[in-house]
Amino acid sequence: MSTVISVRIKKEIKEELEKHGIDIDQEVRKFLEELYLKVKAKEYVNSWIELLKGVKPSEEGFSERSVREDRESH
């Protein structure tokens, strides 16, 4: 589903962009789609931060011991 938005710009700007072969509709659409992706990414990062706030950090040396145990078990 899509919706229509309308934007007013100076006639001079529109004419200059069109003179240089720029598709204004496509550029505005592309900009808004990229902005949407950035907003969604920020939402996901913020939700991950909230989720990880409740996780306590591993104790000192945990990774080293874990890797060593794994290697020695084979």
Coordinates of N, CA, C and O in Angstrom, one line a residue:
M1 N 0.8 -1.2 0.0 CA 0.0 0.0 0.0 C 0.9 1.2 0.0 O 2.0 1.2 0.6
S2 N 0.5 2.3 -0.6 CA 1.3 3.5 -0.7 C 0.3 4.7 -0.4 O -0.9 4.6 -0.4
T3 N 1.0 5.8 -0.2 CA 0.2 7.1 0.0 C 0.9 8.2 -0.8 O 2.0 8.0 -1.2
V4 N 0.2 9.3 -1.0 CA 0.7 10.4 -1.7 C 1.1 11.5 -0.8 O 0.3 11.8 0.1
I5 N 2.2 12.1 -1.0 CA 2.6 13.3 -0.2 C 2.9 14.4 -1.2 O 3.2 14.2 -2.4
S6 N 2.7 15.7 -0.8 CA 3.0 16.8 -1.7 C 4.0 17.7 -1.0 O 3.9 18.0 0.2
V7 N 4.9 18.2 -1.8 CA 5.9 19.1 -1.2 C 6.0 20.3 -2.2 O 6.1 20.2 -3.4
R8 N 6.1 21.5 -1.6 CA 6.3 22.7 -2.3 C 7.7 23.1 -2.3 O 8.3 23.2 -1.2
I9 N 8.3 23.5 -3.5 CA 9.6 24.0 -3.6 C 9.6 25.2 -4.5 O 8.6 25.3 -5.3
K10 N 10.6 26.0 -4.5 CA 10.6 27.1 -5.4 C 10.7 26.6 -6.9 O 11.4 25.6 -7.1
K11 N 10.0 27.4 -7.7 CA 9.9 27.0 -9.1 C 11.4 26.9 -9.7 O 11.7 26.1 -10.5
E12 N 12.2 27.9 -9.3 CA 13.6 27.9 -9.8 C 14.3 26.7 -9.5 O 15.1 26.1 -10.3
I13 N 14.1 26.1 -8.3 CA 14.8 24.9 -7.9 C 14.3 23.7 -8.8 O 15.2 22.9 -9.3
K14 N 13.0 23.6 -8.9 CA 12.5 22.5 -9.7 C 13.0 22.6 -11.2 O 13.4 21.6 -11.7
E15 N 13.0 23.8 -11.7 CA 13.4 23.9 -13.1 C 14.9 23.6 -13.3 O 15.3 22.9 -14.2
E16 N 15.7 24.0 -12.3 CA 17.2 23.7 -12.4 C 17.4 22.2 -12.3 O 18.3 21.7 -13.0
L17 N 16.8 21.6 -11.4 CA 17.0 20.1 -11.2 C 16.5 19.4 -12.4 O 17.2 18.5 -12.9
E18 N 15.4 19.8 -13.0 CA 14.9 19.1 -14.2 C 15.8 19.4 -15.4 O 16.1 18.5 -16.2
K19 N 16.4 20.6 -15.4 CA 17.3 20.9 -16.5 C 18.6 20.0 -16.5 O 19.1 19.7 -17.5
H20 N 18.9 19.5 -15.3 CA 20.1 18.7 -15.2 C 19.7 17.2 -15.2 O 20.5 16.3 -14.8
G21 N 18.4 16.9 -15.6 CA 18.0 15.5 -15.7 C 17.7 14.8 -14.5 O 17.7 13.6 -14.4
I22 N 17.5 15.5 -13.4 CA 17.2 14.9 -12.1 C 15.7 14.6 -12.0 O 14.9 15.5 -12.2
D23 N 15.4 13.3 -11.7 CA 14.0 12.9 -11.5 C 13.7 13.2 -10.0 O 14.0 12.5 -9.1
I24 N 13.0 14.3 -9.8 CA 12.7 14.8 -8.4 C 11.9 13.8 -7.6 O 12.2 13.5 -6.5
D25 N 10.9 13.2 -8.3 CA 10.0 12.2 -7.6 C 10.9 11.0 -7.1 O 10.8 10.6 -5.9
Q26 N 11.7 10.5 -8.0 CA 12.5 9.4 -7.6 C 13.5 9.7 -6.5 O 13.7 8.9 -5.6
E27 N 14.1 10.9 -6.6 CA 15.1 11.3 -5.5 C 14.4 11.5 -4.2 O 15.0 11.1 -3.1
V28 N 13.2 12.1 -4.2 CA 12.5 12.3 -2.9 C 12.1 10.9 -2.3 O 12.3 10.7 -1.1
R29 N 11.6 10.1 -3.2 CA 11.2 8.7 -2.8 C 12.4 8.0 -2.2 O 12.3 7.4 -1.1
K30 N 13.6 8.0 -2.9 CA 14.8 7.3 -2.4 C 15.2 7.9 -1.1 O 15.6 7.1 -0.2
F31 N 15.2 9.2 -0.9 CA 15.6 9.8 0.3 C 14.7 9.4 1.5 O 15.2 9.0 2.6
L32 N 13.4 9.4 1.3 CA 12.5 9.0 2.3 C 12.6 7.5 2.7 O 12.5 7.1 3.8
E33 N 12.9 6.7 1.7 CA 13.0 5.2 1.9 C 14.3 5.0 2.7 O 14.3 4.2 3.7
E34 N 15.4 5.7 2.4 CA 16.6 5.6 3.2 C 16.5 6.1 4.6 O 17.0 5.5 5.6
L35 N 15.7 7.2 4.8 CA 15.5 7.7 6.1 C 14.7 6.7 6.9 O 14.9 6.5 8.1
Y36 N 13.7 6.1 6.3 CA 12.9 5.0 7.0 C 13.8 3.9 7.5 O 13.7 3.5 8.6
L37 N 14.7 3.5 6.6 CA 15.6 2.4 7.0 C 16.5 2.8 8.2 O 16.7 2.0 9.1
K38 N 16.9 4.0 8.2 CA 17.8 4.5 9.3 C 16.9 4.6 10.6 O 17.4 4.2 11.7
V39 N 15.7 5.0 10.5 CA 14.8 5.1 11.7 C 14.5 3.7 12.2 O 14.6 3.4 13.5
K40 N 14.3 2.7 11.3 CA 14.0 1.4 11.8 C 15.2 0.7 12.4 O 15.1 0.0 13.4
A41 N 16.4 1.0 11.8 CA 17.6 0.5 12.4 C 17.9 1.0 13.8 O 18.2 0.3 14.7
K42 N 17.6 2.3 14.0 CA 17.8 2.9 15.3 C 16.8 2.3 16.3 O 17.2 2.0 17.4
E43 N 15.6 2.0 15.9 CA 14.6 1.4 16.7 C 15.1 0.0 17.2 O 15.0 -0.4 18.3
Y44 N 15.6 -0.8 16.2 CA 16.1 -2.1 16.5 C 17.3 -2.0 17.5 O 17.4 -2.8 18.5
V45 N 18.2 -1.1 17.3 CA 19.4 -1.0 18.2 C 18.9 -0.6 19.6 O 19.4 -1.2 20.6
N46 N 18.0 0.3 19.6 CA 17.5 0.7 21.0 C 16.7 -0.4 21.7 O 16.9 -0.6 22.9
S47 N 16.0 -1.3 20.9 CA 15.4 -2.4 21.5 C 16.4 -3.4 22.0 O 16.2 -4.0 23.1
W48 N 17.5 -3.6 21.3 CA 18.5 -4.5 21.7 C 19.2 -4.0 23.0 O 19.5 -4.7 23.9
I49 N 19.4 -2.7 23.0 CA 20.1 -2.1 24.2 C 19.2 -2.3 25.4 O 19.7 -2.7 26.5
E50 N 17.9 -2.1 25.3 CA 17.0 -2.4 26.4 C 17.0 -3.8 26.8 O 17.0 -4.1 28.0
L51 N 17.0 -4.7 25.8 CA 17.0 -6.1 26.1 C 18.3 -6.5 26.8 O 18.3 -7.3 27.8
L52 N 19.4 -6.0 26.4 CA 20.7 -6.3 27.0 C 21.0 -5.7 28.4 O 21.9 -6.1 29.1
K53 N 20.2 -4.7 28.7 CA 20.4 -4.0 30.0 C 20.2 -5.0 31.2 O 20.9 -4.8 32.2
G54 N 19.4 -6.0 31.0 CA 19.2 -6.9 32.1 C 20.2 -8.1 32.1 O 20.1 -8.9 33.0
V55 N 21.1 -8.1 31.2 CA 22.0 -9.2 31.1 C 23.3 -8.8 31.9 O 23.9 -7.7 31.6
K56 N 23.7 -9.6 32.8 CA 24.9 -9.2 33.6 C 26.1 -9.7 32.8 O 26.1 -10.7 32.1
P57 N 27.2 -8.9 32.9 CA 28.4 -9.3 32.2 C 29.1 -10.6 32.7 O 28.9 -11.0 33.8
S58 N 29.8 -11.2 31.8 CA 30.5 -12.4 32.2 C 31.6 -12.1 33.1 O 32.2 -11.0 33.1
E59 N 32.0 -13.1 33.9 CA 33.1 -12.8 34.9 C 34.4 -12.8 34.2 O 34.6 -13.3 33.0
E60 N 35.4 -12.2 34.8 CA 36.7 -12.0 34.2 C 37.3 -13.4 33.9 O 37.3 -14.3 34.7
G61 N 37.8 -13.5 32.7 CA 38.5 -14.8 32.2 C 37.5 -15.9 31.7 O 38.0 -16.9 31.4
F62 N 36.2 -15.6 31.7 CA 35.3 -16.6 31.2 C 35.5 -17.1 29.8 O 35.5 -18.3 29.6
S63 N 35.8 -16.2 28.9 CA 36.0 -16.5 27.5 C 37.2 -17.4 27.4 O 37.2 -18.5 26.7
E64 N 38.3 -17.1 28.0 CA 39.5 -17.8 27.9 C 39.3 -19.3 28.4 O 39.7 -20.2 27.8
R65 N 38.7 -19.4 29.6 CA 38.4 -20.7 30.2 C 37.5 -21.5 29.3 O 37.7 -22.7 29.1
S66 N 36.5 -20.9 28.7 CA 35.5 -21.6 27.9 C 36.2 -22.1 26.6 O 35.9 -23.3 26.3
V67 N 37.0 -21.3 26.0 CA 37.7 -21.8 24.8 C 38.6 -22.9 25.1 O 38.7 -23.9 24.4
R68 N 39.4 -22.8 26.2 CA 40.3 -23.8 26.6 C 39.6 -25.1 26.9 O 40.0 -26.2 26.4
E69 N 38.5 -25.1 27.6 CA 37.7 -26.3 27.9 C 37.2 -26.9 26.6 O 37.2 -28.2 26.5
D70 N 36.8 -26.1 25.7 CA 36.2 -26.6 24.5 C 37.4 -27.3 23.7 O 37.1 -28.4 23.1
R71 N 38.5 -26.7 23.6 CA 39.6 -27.3 22.9 C 40.1 -28.6 23.5 O 40.4 -29.6 22.8
E72 N 40.1 -28.7 24.8 CA 40.6 -29.8 25.5 C 39.6 -31.0 25.5 O 40.0 -32.1 25.7
S73 N 38.4 -30.7 25.2 CA 37.4 -31.8 25.2 C 37.4 -32.6 23.9 O 36.7 -33.6 23.8
H74 N 38.1 -32.1 22.9 CA 38.1 -32.8 21.6 C 39.4 -33.7 21.5 O 40.4 -33.6 21.7

